[in-house]
Coordinates of C-alpha atoms in Angstrom, one line a residue:
X1 CA -30.4 70.5 35.1
X2 CA -28.9 70.5 32.3
X3 CA -25.2 72.3 32.0
X4 CA -23.6 74.3 29.4
X5 CA -20.2 72.7 30.2
X6 CA -16.5 73.3 29.2
X7 CA -16.0 69.9 29.7
X8 CA -17.7 67.6 26.7
X9 CA -17.5 64.3 28.6
X10 CA -20.0 66.3 31.3
X11 CA -23.6 65.8 29.8
X12 CA -25.5 67.0 33.4
X13 CA -25.0 68.9 36.4
X14 CA -27.2 68.5 39.6
X15 CA -29.1 72.0 40.6
X16 CA -26.4 73.1 42.8
X17 CA -24.1 72.3 40.4
X18 CA -21.8 70.3 43.1
X19 CA -22.2 66.8 41.1
X20 CA -21.5 66.2 37.4
X21 CA -22.7 63.7 35.3
X22 CA -20.6 61.8 32.7
X23 CA -22.1 59.7 30.0
X24 CA -20.5 56.5 30.7
X25 CA -22.9 53.6 31.6
X26 CA -22.2 51.7 34.6
X27 CA -25.5 49.6 34.5
X28 CA -28.7 49.4 33.8
X29 CA -31.6 47.4 35.6
X30 CA -35.5 47.1 35.4
X31 CA -36.3 50.4 37.1
X32 CA -32.8 51.9 37.4
X33 CA -30.0 53.2 34.9
X34 CA -26.7 54.0 37.0
X35 CA -23.4 56.4 35.6
X36 CA -20.5 57.6 36.5
X37 CA -20.7 61.1 38.1
X38 CA -17.8 63.4 40.1
X39 CA -18.2 65.2 43.2
X40 CA -16.2 68.5 42.9
X41 CA -16.2 69.4 45.7
X42 CA -14.9 66.8 47.4
X43 CA -13.0 65.4 44.5
X44 CA -14.4 61.9 44.5
X45 CA -16.4 59.8 41.9
X46 CA -19.6 58.8 42.5
X47 CA -22.7 56.8 40.8
X48 CA -25.7 58.5 39.6
X49 CA -28.6 57.0 39.4
X50 CA -31.7 58.0 37.6
X51 CA -34.7 56.5 37.4
X52 CA -37.8 57.7 34.5
X53 CA -40.8 58.3 35.7
X54 CA -42.4 57.6 31.9
X55 CA -46.1 56.5 32.4
X56 CA -45.4 52.6 33.2
X57 CA -43.1 53.6 36.0
X58 CA -45.9 56.3 37.5
X59 CA -47.6 53.2 38.5
X60 CA -48.0 53.2 42.4
X61 CA -45.7 50.0 43.0
X62 CA -42.7 51.5 40.8
X63 CA -43.4 54.8 42.5
X64 CA -43.6 53.1 45.8
X65 CA -40.0 51.1 45.2
X66 CA -38.4 54.8 44.1
X67 CA -39.4 56.6 47.1
X68 CA -38.7 53.9 49.3
X69 CA -35.0 53.6 48.3
X70 CA -34.8 57.6 48.4
X71 CA -36.2 57.5 52.0
X72 CA -34.3 54.6 53.4
X73 CA -30.5 55.7 52.1
X74 CA -31.3 58.7 53.4
X75 CA -31.4 57.3 56.8
X76 CA -29.3 54.9 56.9
X77 CA -25.4 54.7 58.2
X78 CA -23.5 51.6 58.3
X79 CA -20.3 50.6 57.2
X80 CA -21.8 47.6 54.7
X81 CA -24.6 49.6 53.3
X82 CA -24.2 51.8 50.4
X83 CA -23.7 55.5 51.5
X84 CA -26.3 58.3 49.9
X85 CA -25.2 61.8 49.5
X86 CA -27.9 63.3 47.8
X87 CA -31.3 63.1 45.9
X88 CA -34.0 64.9 44.2
X89 CA -36.7 64.8 41.4
X90 CA -36.4 66.5 38.0
X91 CA -40.1 67.2 37.4
X92 CA -39.7 68.9 34.0
X93 CA -37.7 65.6 32.8
X94 CA -40.0 63.2 34.9
X95 CA -37.0 61.3 36.5
X96 CA -35.5 60.4 40.0
X97 CA -31.8 61.4 40.6
X98 CA -30.1 59.4 43.1
X99 CA -26.1 60.3 44.0
X100 CA -24.5 57.3 46.3
X101 CA -20.9 56.6 46.9
X102 CA -19.3 54.4 43.6
X103 CA -17.6 51.1 43.8
X104 CA -15.0 50.9 41.1
X105 CA -15.1 47.1 41.3
X106 CA -18.8 46.5 40.5
X107 CA -21.2 44.1 42.4
X108 CA -19.9 41.0 43.9
X109 CA -21.2 38.5 40.9
X110 CA -19.2 40.4 38.4
X111 CA -16.1 40.3 40.4
X112 CA -16.4 36.8 41.3
X113 CA -17.0 35.8 38.1
X114 CA -13.7 37.8 37.1
X115 CA -11.6 36.4 39.7
X116 CA -12.6 32.6 39.5
X117 CA -9.7 31.7 42.0
X118 CA -10.6 33.1 45.2
X119 CA -9.6 31.3 48.9
X120 CA -12.0 30.8 51.0
X121 CA -11.0 33.1 53.5
X122 CA -12.1 36.0 51.1
X123 CA -15.4 34.6 50.8
X124 CA -15.8 34.3 54.7
X125 CA -14.7 38.1 54.9
X126 CA -17.7 38.8 52.6
X127 CA -19.9 36.6 54.2
X128 CA -19.6 38.6 57.8
X129 CA -19.4 42.2 56.3
X130 CA -23.2 41.0 54.4
X131 CA -24.1 39.9 57.4
X132 CA -23.4 43.0 59.7
X133 CA -25.5 44.8 57.1
X134 CA -28.3 42.7 57.7
X135 CA -27.9 42.6 61.3
X136 CA -27.9 46.5 61.4
X137 CA -31.1 46.3 58.9
X138 CA -33.1 43.8 61.2
X139 CA -32.0 45.5 63.9
X140 CA -34.1 48.7 63.3
X141 CA -37.7 49.0 64.9
X142 CA -39.5 48.0 62.9
X143 CA -36.7 45.6 61.0
X144 CA -35.5 46.8 57.5
X145 CA -36.1 43.7 54.8
X146 CA -34.2 43.8 51.6
X147 CA -36.4 41.3 50.0
X148 CA -33.8 41.2 46.7
X149 CA -30.7 40.3 48.6
X150 CA -28.3 38.4 46.0
X151 CA -24.7 38.9 44.6
X152 CA -25.8 41.6 42.2
X153 CA -27.0 44.1 44.7
X154 CA -23.7 43.8 47.0
X155 CA -20.9 45.9 45.9
X156 CA -17.4 45.1 46.1
X157 CA -14.3 47.8 46.5
X158 CA -11.7 45.7 45.6
X159 CA -8.6 47.8 46.9
X160 CA -9.4 46.4 50.4
X161 CA -12.2 43.8 50.2
X162 CA -15.0 46.1 51.7
X163 CA -18.3 45.2 50.4
X164 CA -21.5 47.0 50.8
X165 CA -25.4 46.0 50.6
X166 CA -27.4 48.2 47.9
X167 CA -30.4 48.7 45.5
X168 CA -33.0 48.8 48.5
X169 CA -35.9 49.7 45.9
X170 CA -37.3 46.7 47.2
X171 CA -36.8 47.0 50.9
X172 CA -39.6 47.4 53.2
X173 CA -40.2 48.4 56.9
X174 CA -41.9 45.3 58.5
X175 CA -44.6 47.2 60.3
X176 CA -46.4 44.1 61.2
X177 CA -45.4 40.8 62.5
X178 CA -45.4 39.6 59.0
X179 CA -44.9 41.2 55.3
X180 CA -47.1 41.2 52.4
X181 CA -46.5 41.1 48.7
X182 CA -44.3 38.6 46.4
X183 CA -41.2 40.3 44.9
X184 CA -37.7 39.5 44.6
X185 CA -35.5 37.4 42.4
X186 CA -36.8 33.7 42.0
X187 CA -33.3 32.1 42.6
X188 CA -32.8 34.1 45.7
X189 CA -36.5 33.8 47.4
X190 CA -37.6 32.2 50.4
X191 CA -40.5 30.0 50.3
X192 CA -42.6 32.1 52.3
X193 CA -41.7 35.0 50.1
X194 CA -44.1 32.8 47.7
X195 CA -47.3 32.5 50.1
X196 CA -46.7 36.6 51.0
X197 CA -46.7 35.7 54.7
X198 CA -42.7 36.5 55.8
X199 CA -40.4 38.5 58.0
X200 CA -37.1 39.5 57.9
X201 CA -35.6 36.0 58.0
X202 CA -36.2 35.7 54.3
X203 CA -33.0 37.9 53.6
X204 CA -30.9 35.6 55.7
X205 CA -32.4 32.7 53.1
X206 CA -31.0 35.0 50.1
X207 CA -27.9 35.0 51.6
X208 CA -27.4 31.6 52.1
X209 CA -27.8 31.4 48.2
X210 CA -25.3 34.4 47.8
X211 CA -22.7 32.3 50.0
X212 CA -23.5 29.2 47.6
X213 CA -23.2 31.3 44.4
X214 CA -19.7 32.6 45.6
X215 CA -18.3 29.0 46.7
X216 CA -19.2 27.5 43.4
X217 CA -19.3 30.5 40.4
X218 CA -22.5 29.1 40.0
X219 CA -26.3 30.8 39.9
X220 CA -28.5 28.7 42.2
X221 CA -31.2 26.8 40.6
X222 CA -29.0 27.5 37.2
X223 CA -30.3 23.8 36.4
X224 CA -34.0 24.7 36.5
X225 CA -35.8 25.9 33.0
X226 CA -37.9 29.2 34.0
X227 CA -39.1 30.5 37.3
X228 CA -42.1 27.7 37.1
X229 CA -39.7 25.3 37.5
X230 CA -37.8 27.0 40.1
X231 CA -40.8 27.7 42.1
X232 CA -41.4 24.3 42.3
X233 CA -37.8 23.1 43.4
X234 CA -38.4 25.7 46.8
X235 CA -41.7 24.9 47.4
X236 CA -41.0 21.4 47.4
X237 CA -38.0 21.6 49.8
X238 CA -35.4 20.6 46.9
X239 CA -31.9 22.6 47.3
X240 CA -30.2 23.8 44.6
X241 CA -27.9 21.2 42.8
X242 CA -25.1 23.3 43.3
X243 CA -25.0 22.6 46.9
X244 CA -23.3 19.3 45.9
X245 CA -20.3 20.9 44.5
X246 CA -19.6 22.9 48.3
X247 CA -16.6 20.9 49.4
X248 CA -16.2 22.2 52.8
X249 CA -18.2 20.8 55.7
X250 CA -18.5 24.1 57.5
X251 CA -19.4 26.3 54.6
X252 CA -22.0 24.1 53.7
X253 CA -23.5 23.6 57.1
X254 CA -24.0 27.6 57.2
X255 CA -25.3 27.4 53.5
X256 CA -27.8 24.9 54.6
X257 CA -28.5 26.6 58.1
X258 CA -29.9 29.7 55.9
X259 CA -31.9 27.3 53.4
X260 CA -34.2 25.7 56.5
X261 CA -37.7 26.8 57.1
X262 CA -38.4 30.5 58.5
X263 CA -39.1 28.7 62.1
X264 CA -36.0 27.0 62.1
X265 CA -33.6 30.0 60.5
X266 CA -31.2 31.7 62.4
X267 CA -31.1 35.5 62.6
X268 CA -28.2 37.8 61.1
X269 CA -26.3 38.3 64.5
X270 CA -26.4 34.6 65.5
X271 CA -25.1 33.4 62.0
X272 CA -22.2 35.8 62.5
X273 CA -21.4 33.0 65.6
X274 CA -21.3 30.4 62.9
X275 CA -18.0 28.3 63.3
X276 CA -17.4 28.9 59.6
X277 CA -17.2 32.5 59.9
X278 CA -15.3 33.0 63.0
X279 CA -11.9 34.1 63.2
X280 CA -9.2 32.9 64.0
X281 CA -8.6 33.8 67.5
X282 CA -11.4 35.5 69.5
X283 CA -12.0 36.5 72.8
X284 CA -15.2 37.1 74.4
X285 CA -14.0 38.9 77.7
X286 CA -11.4 41.5 77.6
X287 CA -8.0 39.6 78.6
X288 CA -4.9 41.4 80.2
X289 CA -1.9 41.0 77.2
X290 CA 1.9 40.2 78.5
X291 CA 3.7 42.5 76.7
X292 CA 6.8 40.5 76.9
X293 CA 5.4 38.4 74.0
X294 CA 5.3 41.3 71.6
X295 CA 8.9 42.2 70.6
X296 CA 9.4 45.7 69.4
X297 CA 12.7 47.8 69.1
X298 CA 13.4 49.8 72.3
X299 CA 15.2 52.8 72.3
X300 CA 18.5 53.3 74.7
X301 CA 17.2 55.8 77.1
X302 CA 14.2 52.9 77.8
X303 CA 14.0 49.7 79.4
X304 CA 10.9 47.2 79.2
X305 CA 10.2 45.6 82.5
X306 CA 8.4 42.4 82.3
X307 CA 5.9 42.4 85.3
X308 CA 3.6 44.9 83.4
X309 CA 5.1 48.0 84.0
X310 CA 7.1 50.6 82.3
X311 CA 10.3 51.9 83.3
X312 CA 11.4 55.5 81.8
X313 CA 14.9 56.2 82.5
X314 CA 16.9 59.5 82.2
X315 CA 20.2 60.5 83.5
X316 CA 19.3 61.9 86.2
X317 CA 16.3 59.6 88.1
X318 CA 14.6 57.0 87.4
X319 CA 10.9 56.4 87.7
X320 CA 8.4 53.5 87.1
X321 CA 5.2 53.9 85.9
X322 CA 2.3 50.3 85.3
X323 CA 1.7 50.1 81.8
X324 CA -1.5 47.5 80.8
X325 CA -2.8 46.4 77.5
X326 CA -6.3 45.0 77.1
X327 CA -7.7 43.0 74.3
X328 CA -11.3 42.7 73.2
X329 CA -12.7 40.9 70.2
X330 CA -16.0 41.1 68.1
X331 CA -17.9 40.0 64.8
X332 CA -16.1 43.4 63.4
X333 CA -13.1 44.1 64.6
X334 CA -9.8 43.4 66.9
X335 CA -9.9 46.4 69.8
X336 CA -6.6 46.8 72.0
X337 CA -6.3 49.3 74.6
X338 CA -2.9 49.9 75.6
X339 CA -2.5 52.4 79.1
X340 CA 0.2 54.1 80.9
X341 CA -0.3 55.6 84.2
X342 CA 1.5 59.2 84.8
X343 CA 2.7 61.1 87.7
X344 CA 0.1 63.8 87.4
X345 CA -3.0 61.5 87.8
X346 CA -3.7 60.8 84.5
X347 CA -3.4 57.6 82.1
X348 CA -2.3 57.6 78.5
X349 CA -4.3 55.7 76.2
X350 CA -3.6 54.4 73.2
X351 CA -6.7 52.8 71.2
X352 CA -5.9 50.4 68.3
X353 CA -8.5 49.0 66.0
X354 CA -7.9 46.4 63.5
X355 CA -10.5 45.5 61.3
X356 CA -11.1 42.0 59.2
X357 CA -10.2 43.4 55.4
X358 CA -6.7 44.7 57.1
X359 CA -7.3 48.3 57.8
X360 CA -5.9 49.5 61.1
X361 CA -6.2 53.0 62.9
X362 CA -4.7 53.9 66.3
X363 CA -5.0 57.1 67.9
X364 CA -3.5 58.2 71.4
X365 CA -5.4 60.1 73.4
X366 CA -5.0 61.4 77.7
X367 CA -7.5 60.5 80.3
X368 CA -7.9 62.8 83.4
X369 CA -9.1 60.5 86.7
X370 CA -10.0 63.8 87.9
X371 CA -12.4 65.0 84.7
X372 CA -13.0 62.5 82.3
X373 CA -15.5 59.6 82.2
X374 CA -15.3 56.4 80.2
X375 CA -18.1 57.1 78.0
X376 CA -17.4 60.6 77.1
X377 CA -13.9 59.8 75.7
X378 CA -15.2 56.4 73.9
X379 CA -17.6 59.1 72.2
X380 CA -14.4 61.7 71.3
X381 CA -12.6 58.1 70.0
X382 CA -15.1 56.9 67.7
X383 CA -15.8 60.3 66.5
X384 CA -12.2 61.0 65.6
X385 CA -11.7 57.4 64.1
X386 CA -15.3 57.2 61.9
X387 CA -16.1 54.2 63.8
X388 CA -19.9 52.9 64.8
X389 CA -21.3 54.6 67.6
X390 CA -22.0 51.0 69.3
X391 CA -18.2 50.7 69.6
X392 CA -18.9 53.6 72.5
X393 CA -20.2 50.8 74.3
X394 CA -17.1 48.5 74.1
X395 CA -14.4 51.4 74.0
X396 CA -15.8 52.7 76.9
X397 CA -15.8 49.3 79.0
X398 CA -12.2 48.5 78.1
X399 CA -11.2 52.0 79.3
X400 CA -13.2 51.4 82.3
X401 CA -11.8 48.1 83.2
X402 CA -7.8 49.6 82.1
X403 CA -8.9 52.0 85.0
X404 CA -9.7 49.9 87.9
X405 CA -6.2 47.9 87.2
X406 CA -4.6 50.9 87.8
X407 CA -6.9 52.4 90.3
X408 CA -9.0 49.7 92.3
X409 CA -11.1 52.3 93.5
X410 CA -12.4 53.6 90.6
X411 CA -16.3 53.3 89.6
X412 CA -17.4 52.2 86.3
X413 CA -20.7 54.2 86.2
X414 CA -21.7 57.9 84.7
X415 CA -23.0 59.1 88.0
X416 CA -23.8 62.6 88.6
X417 CA -24.2 64.9 91.6
X418 CA -27.7 64.6 92.9
X419 CA -29.8 67.7 91.7
X420 CA -33.0 68.6 93.6
X421 CA -36.2 68.5 91.0
X422 CA -39.3 70.0 92.5
X423 CA -38.6 69.1 95.9
X424 CA -37.4 65.5 94.6
X425 CA -33.8 65.1 93.9
X426 CA -32.7 63.0 90.9
X427 CA -30.2 60.5 93.0
X428 CA -26.5 59.8 92.4
X429 CA -26.5 56.5 90.4
X430 CA -29.7 58.1 88.3
X431 CA -28.0 58.1 85.1
X432 CA -25.6 54.8 84.3
X433 CA -24.4 52.8 82.0
X434 CA -26.0 49.3 81.2
X435 CA -25.1 46.5 79.2
X436 CA -25.3 47.7 75.9
X437 CA -27.3 51.1 76.3
X438 CA -27.6 54.5 78.4
X439 CA -30.3 54.4 80.4
X440 CA -32.0 56.8 82.3
X441 CA -34.0 55.6 85.5
X442 CA -37.7 57.4 85.6
X443 CA -37.9 60.3 88.5
X444 CA -41.4 60.5 90.0
X445 CA -42.0 64.5 90.3
X446 CA -45.3 65.0 91.8
X447 CA -47.6 66.8 89.9
X448 CA -48.8 69.6 92.7
X449 CA -45.4 70.5 93.2
X450 CA -44.8 71.5 89.1
X451 CA -47.4 72.8 87.5
X452 CA -46.1 72.4 84.0
X453 CA -47.4 68.6 84.4
X454 CA -50.3 68.6 83.0
X455 CA -52.7 66.3 81.1
X456 CA -51.7 62.6 80.4
X457 CA -48.8 63.5 78.7
X458 CA -46.1 63.1 81.8
X459 CA -43.4 61.1 80.6
X460 CA -41.6 60.9 77.0
X461 CA -40.5 57.1 75.5
X462 CA -38.2 56.7 72.0
X463 CA -37.0 54.1 70.5
X464 CA -33.6 54.8 68.6
X465 CA -34.2 54.3 65.2
X466 CA -30.5 55.4 63.9
X467 CA -27.7 53.2 63.4
X468 CA -25.9 54.3 66.4
X469 CA -27.8 52.2 68.6
X470 CA -29.4 48.8 68.6
X471 CA -32.9 48.2 67.5
X472 CA -33.6 46.9 71.3
X473 CA -32.5 50.3 72.9
X474 CA -34.9 52.6 74.5
X475 CA -34.4 56.0 76.0
X476 CA -36.8 56.8 78.6
X477 CA -36.7 60.2 80.9
X478 CA -39.5 62.2 82.3
X479 CA -40.0 66.0 81.6
X480 CA -38.2 68.2 83.6
X481 CA -39.7 70.8 85.4
X482 CA -39.8 74.5 84.6
X483 CA -36.4 76.7 85.7
X484 CA -38.7 78.3 88.0
X485 CA -39.7 75.0 90.0
X486 CA -36.0 74.2 90.6
X487 CA -34.6 74.6 93.9
X488 CA -30.7 74.6 93.7
X489 CA -28.4 74.8 96.3
X490 CA -26.1 77.4 94.3
X491 CA -25.4 79.0 90.7
X492 CA -23.4 76.3 89.5
X493 CA -25.9 73.6 90.2
X494 CA -28.4 75.6 88.6
X495 CA -26.5 76.0 85.5
X496 CA -25.3 72.2 85.1
X497 CA -29.5 71.4 85.1
X498 CA -29.8 74.1 82.7
X499 CA -27.5 72.5 80.3
X500 CA -28.9 68.8 81.2
X501 CA -32.5 70.1 80.4
X502 CA -31.1 71.8 77.4
X503 CA -29.4 68.5 76.2
X504 CA -33.1 66.8 76.8
X505 CA -34.7 69.0 75.0
X506 CA -32.6 68.4 72.0
X507 CA -33.2 65.0 72.2
X508 CA -36.4 65.1 72.5
X509 CA -36.7 67.3 69.1
X510 CA -34.3 65.0 67.4
X511 CA -36.7 61.9 68.0
X512 CA -39.5 63.5 67.2
X513 CA -38.2 63.9 63.8
X514 CA -37.2 60.8 63.3
X515 CA -40.7 59.8 64.8
X516 CA -42.3 61.8 62.2
X517 CA -40.2 60.4 59.5
X518 CA -41.3 56.6 60.7
X519 CA -45.2 58.2 60.3
X520 CA -44.5 58.8 56.9
X521 CA -43.7 55.4 56.3
X522 CA -47.0 54.3 58.2
X523 CA -48.9 56.7 56.0
X524 CA -47.7 55.0 52.9
X525 CA -48.2 51.8 54.1
X526 CA -51.8 52.7 54.5
X527 CA -52.1 54.2 51.5
X528 CA -50.9 50.9 50.1
X529 CA -53.1 48.5 51.6
X530 CA -56.0 50.6 51.2
X531 CA -55.1 50.5 47.2
X532 CA -54.7 46.5 47.2
X533 CA -58.0 46.4 48.8
X534 CA -60.2 48.3 46.7
X535 CA -58.2 46.6 43.6
X536 CA -59.5 43.4 45.1
X537 CA -62.8 44.4 45.3
X538 CA -62.7 46.1 42.0
X539 CA -61.9 42.5 40.7
X540 CA -64.3 40.8 42.4
X541 CA -67.1 42.9 41.4
X542 CA -66.0 42.3 37.6
X543 CA -66.4 38.6 38.3
X544 CA -69.8 38.9 40.1
X545 CA -71.1 40.9 37.1
X546 CA -69.6 38.5 34.5
X547 CA -71.3 35.6 36.4
X548 CA -74.3 37.3 36.4
X549 CA -74.8 38.3 32.5

């Protein structure tokens, strides 16, 4: 939508006038042009991408790439994946518009060419972030394969070294054990891509080539004359000449791990554990930290006791209360939790999260031993600090470990009071925290006691597709009986049960929505397969006709 605007630099506005586009060109690709834009509500600069739907671009294969990026960007939320704000189709001008976050430092290739002298520590930091983005994409069910990962498609914020994977136009949901179709950039394409039988590990091969380019400042296979020459070397197993220029032994070993045949290639999650990428000090388990090793300024009215307790002194009284600090380090963050026991049966907790790019976030919060659970408090902390929802598990475990040290009788599980349903109780412990997911144990409800259970749909099974849960997590629950079949001991329990039923209904509605979205991907894949089959048959018919004549 064009706009008559007082600002001569503004050439276009979005339909609701929130975003404006300038004529400043940021980049141009084979099928997309990117301009600088501005969000007048948030006051931030954005990237405004446009795809012209001319006769060429309206071919099914091009439209598929465009709509794939639009659909995917709407559903993806991860700190190392480009964030999408809004997108729409301008039918009048025949173009698709996408508003995404802007990285003023450009892509990683431009950034590396501009800064020729970069310490290996910075490259390790970039590599970890790229892998974390791939872990998220590949962790979906089905996995999302980028298929065109290269430094040009990875964007960097030079202010604090954050990198994000973008340009998901070639990405695909791997709806079968292996995907088909030849697509990508020859220098970064795994051998199996040429054979059109591949899985998400093609992105690992490309990641290895990205690291090679970042270390050597040289495009892989730059010694080759043309794509055909590259293809011949790749299929023969000949590595890029630039690999011989990598002097760091661990860096070279990491790259070589990425370039091995697909059957030997490690997934992104495993590569994060590679020695080259390991932080200087990694601890797999929470450890108790001796506070005496952390010097600090001490107020005249306070003393620090080296035994792990804190003495708060006043002029009239002296009360000694225990104080502890626990730590856990994963591939993204160094998480520290400090706790201090209070006299009112609460614990004052201080959460400190430091990421490996240098950012630090702190938050204090009280924990009531009578009313709170580790999971609810952890969820509040994640929302407050805008962390990934998978961090809930880590923080909840730290809280449980902390409370158990203060109160040995504390039970670190999400246990609820038994609620009778259709003559059968949801027993204590039916809702528990297991490893890395929340699971609800199925509880049998006799059909003859609950008329709402009819037909074969007696349970609902949903797979978490969002970024807040890992791909292997499954939430399973039995449908709750109608209110008139619920036997409650008192009104309090009935209210509690009604709240539970309402929450489960909301969950079901949410996952049905995601299921419908997945159905759209399925239908698109089916149509694509039919189209290819028709084209193949038409080609065969033409050949038959030629030979007959």
